[in-house]
Coordinates of C-alpha atoms in Angstrom, one line a residue:
X1 CA 38.0 45.0 96.1
X2 CA 35.0 43.8 94.1
X3 CA 31.7 44.3 95.9
X4 CA 29.7 41.0 96.1
X5 CA 25.9 41.1 96.1
X6 CA 25.4 38.3 98.5
X7 CA 21.6 38.5 98.4
X8 CA 21.6 38.0 94.6
X9 CA 24.4 35.4 94.8
X10 CA 22.3 33.4 97.2
X11 CA 19.2 33.6 95.1
X12 CA 21.1 32.9 91.8
X13 CA 24.2 30.9 92.7
X14 CA 26.9 30.2 90.1
X15 CA 27.3 26.7 88.6
X16 CA 30.0 25.8 91.2
X17 CA 27.3 26.0 94.0
X18 CA 24.6 24.0 92.2
X19 CA 23.8 20.3 92.1
X20 CA 26.3 18.2 90.2
X21 CA 24.8 14.7 89.6
X22 CA 26.6 11.5 88.4
X23 CA 25.4 11.2 84.8
X24 CA 25.2 7.5 83.8
X25 CA 26.2 6.8 80.2
X26 CA 24.5 3.4 79.7
X27 CA 23.3 3.1 76.2
X28 CA 24.5 3.7 72.6
X29 CA 25.8 7.2 72.8
X30 CA 24.7 10.0 70.5
X31 CA 26.2 13.5 70.5
X32 CA 22.9 15.3 69.7
X33 CA 21.1 13.4 72.6
X34 CA 24.0 14.2 74.9
X35 CA 23.8 17.9 74.1
X36 CA 20.0 17.9 74.5
X37 CA 20.2 16.3 78.0
X38 CA 22.8 18.9 79.1
X39 CA 20.5 21.7 78.0
X40 CA 17.7 20.0 80.0
X41 CA 20.0 19.8 83.1
X42 CA 20.7 23.5 82.6
X43 CA 17.0 24.4 82.5
X44 CA 16.6 22.5 85.8
X45 CA 19.2 24.6 87.5
X46 CA 21.9 22.0 87.6
X47 CA 25.5 23.3 87.5
X48 CA 27.3 20.4 86.0
X49 CA 27.7 16.7 85.9
X50 CA 30.1 13.7 86.3
X51 CA 30.3 11.6 83.1
X52 CA 30.1 8.0 84.4
X53 CA 30.2 4.9 82.3
X54 CA 27.8 2.3 83.6
X55 CA 26.2 -1.1 82.9
X56 CA 24.4 -1.0 79.5
X57 CA 27.0 1.1 77.7
X58 CA 27.0 0.0 74.1
X59 CA 29.5 2.5 72.7
X60 CA 33.0 1.1 73.2
X61 CA 34.7 2.7 76.3
X62 CA 37.7 4.9 75.4
X63 CA 37.0 4.5 71.6
X64 CA 37.1 7.3 69.1
X65 CA 33.3 7.5 69.4
X66 CA 33.5 7.7 73.2
X67 CA 35.9 10.7 73.0
X68 CA 33.7 12.3 70.4
X69 CA 30.8 12.1 72.8
X70 CA 32.9 13.3 75.7
X71 CA 34.1 16.3 73.7
X72 CA 30.6 17.1 72.7
X73 CA 29.5 17.0 76.4
X74 CA 32.3 19.3 77.4
X75 CA 31.6 21.7 74.6
X76 CA 27.9 21.9 75.4
X77 CA 28.7 22.4 79.1
X78 CA 31.0 25.2 78.3
X79 CA 28.3 26.9 76.1
X80 CA 25.9 26.7 79.0
X81 CA 28.3 27.9 81.7
X82 CA 28.4 24.5 83.4
X83 CA 31.1 22.2 84.6
X84 CA 31.9 18.7 83.3
X85 CA 33.8 16.4 85.7
X86 CA 35.4 13.3 84.2
X87 CA 35.4 9.8 85.7
X88 CA 38.4 7.6 85.1
X89 CA 37.0 4.1 84.7
X90 CA 34.3 2.0 83.1
X91 CA 32.1 1.3 86.1
X92 CA 34.3 0.9 89.1
X93 CA 36.7 0.5 90.9
X94 CA 39.3 2.5 89.1
X95 CA 42.5 0.9 87.7
X96 CA 41.7 -1.4 84.8
X97 CA 40.8 1.2 82.1
X98 CA 37.8 -1.0 81.2
X99 CA 40.0 -4.1 81.1
X100 CA 42.6 -2.7 78.7
X101 CA 45.3 -2.7 81.5
X102 CA 44.7 -6.2 82.6
X103 CA 44.8 -7.7 79.2
X104 CA 48.4 -8.0 80.2
X105 CA 48.4 -10.9 82.8
X106 CA 51.4 -9.3 84.6
X107 CA 49.2 -6.4 85.6
X108 CA 46.4 -8.4 87.2
X109 CA 45.5 -8.4 90.8
X110 CA 46.7 -11.4 92.9
X111 CA 45.8 -12.9 96.2
X112 CA 47.4 -15.4 98.6
X113 CA 45.7 -18.8 99.3
X114 CA 46.7 -21.3 101.9
X115 CA 46.2 -25.0 101.1
X116 CA 46.7 -28.3 102.8
X117 CA 47.2 -29.9 99.4
X118 CA 50.1 -29.5 96.9
X119 CA 48.6 -28.0 93.8
X120 CA 49.8 -27.4 90.3
X121 CA 51.9 -24.3 90.1
X122 CA 54.5 -22.7 87.8
X123 CA 57.8 -20.8 88.2
X124 CA 57.2 -17.2 89.4
X125 CA 58.1 -15.3 86.2
X126 CA 56.1 -17.6 84.0
X127 CA 53.2 -17.4 86.5
X128 CA 53.4 -13.5 86.5
X129 CA 53.5 -13.3 82.7
X130 CA 50.7 -15.7 82.1
X131 CA 48.4 -15.2 85.1
X132 CA 49.2 -18.7 86.6
X133 CA 49.6 -19.7 90.3
X134 CA 53.0 -20.0 91.8
X135 CA 54.2 -21.4 95.2
X136 CA 55.3 -18.6 97.5
X137 CA 56.4 -20.6 100.5
X138 CA 55.5 -23.6 102.7
X139 CA 54.9 -23.7 106.5
X140 CA 55.0 -26.4 109.1
X141 CA 51.9 -25.6 111.3
X142 CA 51.4 -27.2 114.7
X143 CA 47.9 -26.7 116.3
X144 CA 46.6 -27.9 119.7
X145 CA 43.5 -30.0 120.1
X146 CA 41.4 -26.8 120.1
X147 CA 42.8 -25.7 116.8
X148 CA 45.0 -23.0 118.4
X149 CA 48.4 -22.2 116.9
X150 CA 51.3 -23.7 119.0
X151 CA 54.1 -23.1 116.5
X152 CA 54.9 -22.5 112.9
X153 CA 58.1 -22.7 110.9
X154 CA 59.0 -21.9 107.3
X155 CA 60.2 -25.1 105.6
X156 CA 61.2 -26.3 102.1
X157 CA 58.5 -28.0 100.0
X158 CA 60.3 -31.4 100.5
X159 CA 60.8 -31.2 104.2
X160 CA 58.7 -33.5 106.5
X161 CA 56.6 -31.4 108.9
X162 CA 56.2 -32.0 112.6
X163 CA 52.6 -30.8 112.3
X164 CA 50.8 -30.1 109.1
X165 CA 52.3 -28.8 105.9
X166 CA 50.6 -25.7 104.6
X167 CA 51.3 -24.5 101.1
X168 CA 51.0 -20.8 100.3
X169 CA 50.1 -20.0 96.7
X170 CA 49.9 -16.7 94.9
X171 CA 46.9 -16.8 92.5
X172 CA 45.2 -14.5 90.0
X173 CA 41.4 -14.0 90.2
X174 CA 39.2 -15.5 87.5
X175 CA 38.2 -13.2 84.6
X176 CA 35.0 -11.4 85.2
X177 CA 32.4 -9.7 82.9
X178 CA 32.5 -6.8 85.4
X179 CA 36.0 -6.1 84.2
X180 CA 35.1 -6.7 80.5
X181 CA 36.3 -10.3 80.8
X182 CA 39.5 -9.4 82.4
X183 CA 40.4 -9.0 86.1
X184 CA 41.0 -6.2 88.6
X185 CA 44.4 -4.5 88.5
X186 CA 47.5 -5.0 90.8
X187 CA 47.3 -1.7 92.5
X188 CA 50.7 -2.4 94.2
X189 CA 52.4 -2.5 90.9
X190 CA 53.8 0.8 89.7
X191 CA 54.1 -0.6 86.2
X192 CA 50.5 -1.5 86.2
X193 CA 49.3 1.9 87.5
X194 CA 51.5 3.7 85.1
X195 CA 49.8 1.8 82.3
X196 CA 46.4 2.8 83.7
X197 CA 47.5 6.4 83.7
X198 CA 48.8 6.2 80.2
X199 CA 45.7 4.6 78.8
X200 CA 43.2 6.7 80.7
X201 CA 44.5 10.1 81.8
X202 CA 46.8 10.7 78.9
X203 CA 44.0 9.8 76.5
X204 CA 41.7 12.4 78.2
X205 CA 44.5 14.9 78.1
X206 CA 45.0 14.4 74.4
X207 CA 41.3 14.6 73.7
X208 CA 40.1 17.4 76.0
X209 CA 43.1 18.7 77.9
X210 CA 42.6 22.2 76.8
X211 CA 39.6 22.4 79.2
X212 CA 41.4 21.0 82.2
X213 CA 41.0 23.4 85.2
X214 CA 38.3 25.3 83.1
X215 CA 35.2 23.5 82.1
X216 CA 36.7 20.3 83.5
X217 CA 37.5 21.0 87.2
X218 CA 38.9 17.5 88.0
X219 CA 38.7 13.8 87.3
X220 CA 36.9 11.5 89.8
X221 CA 38.7 8.3 90.8
X222 CA 36.8 5.5 92.7
X223 CA 38.0 3.3 95.6

């Protein structure tokens, strides 16, 4: 059994026991500057870092230049005996691959909205493929004078209600700059999540997979 010098290990811990900050990439990326900052972190006693795309990033996320910079960071970390954790999204939460996944309207998040008014809507398949609203169902809602529910019943859109007719629509959120002018992803869709894995995880595997479980201990996923 290898004898461990605990006194020396405590005074001079390995990289796995040192601070590992989230490192915000929020500018035009440059490989020389990335390597310089890693050497600076090493000189401060830091054991590694999480590469984290943040607001202000001017290098296109998941582009060839992006992976060139990621590869440089991992190479420099390896030279300095440090660890480089990856992060699987542009900002957060994980799932859109910086908006690449939800360019396909079918993969976009959806929510349910109740309305007292009949609104414009489309057949479900058309709505799913084009990010439009569709009518999920209609309810006859009867409330008492205090606004408390007395009864409800599922009815057809053309039925006359005993109380008030409530329409239930499935809608897609508006596009947002936060998701690079797309929307969040439908995390309940296996097809959408498979697309996220293909665009993100497979791309990292192709670019730097040789360092998985070595310089790259793992990939951080958010929310």
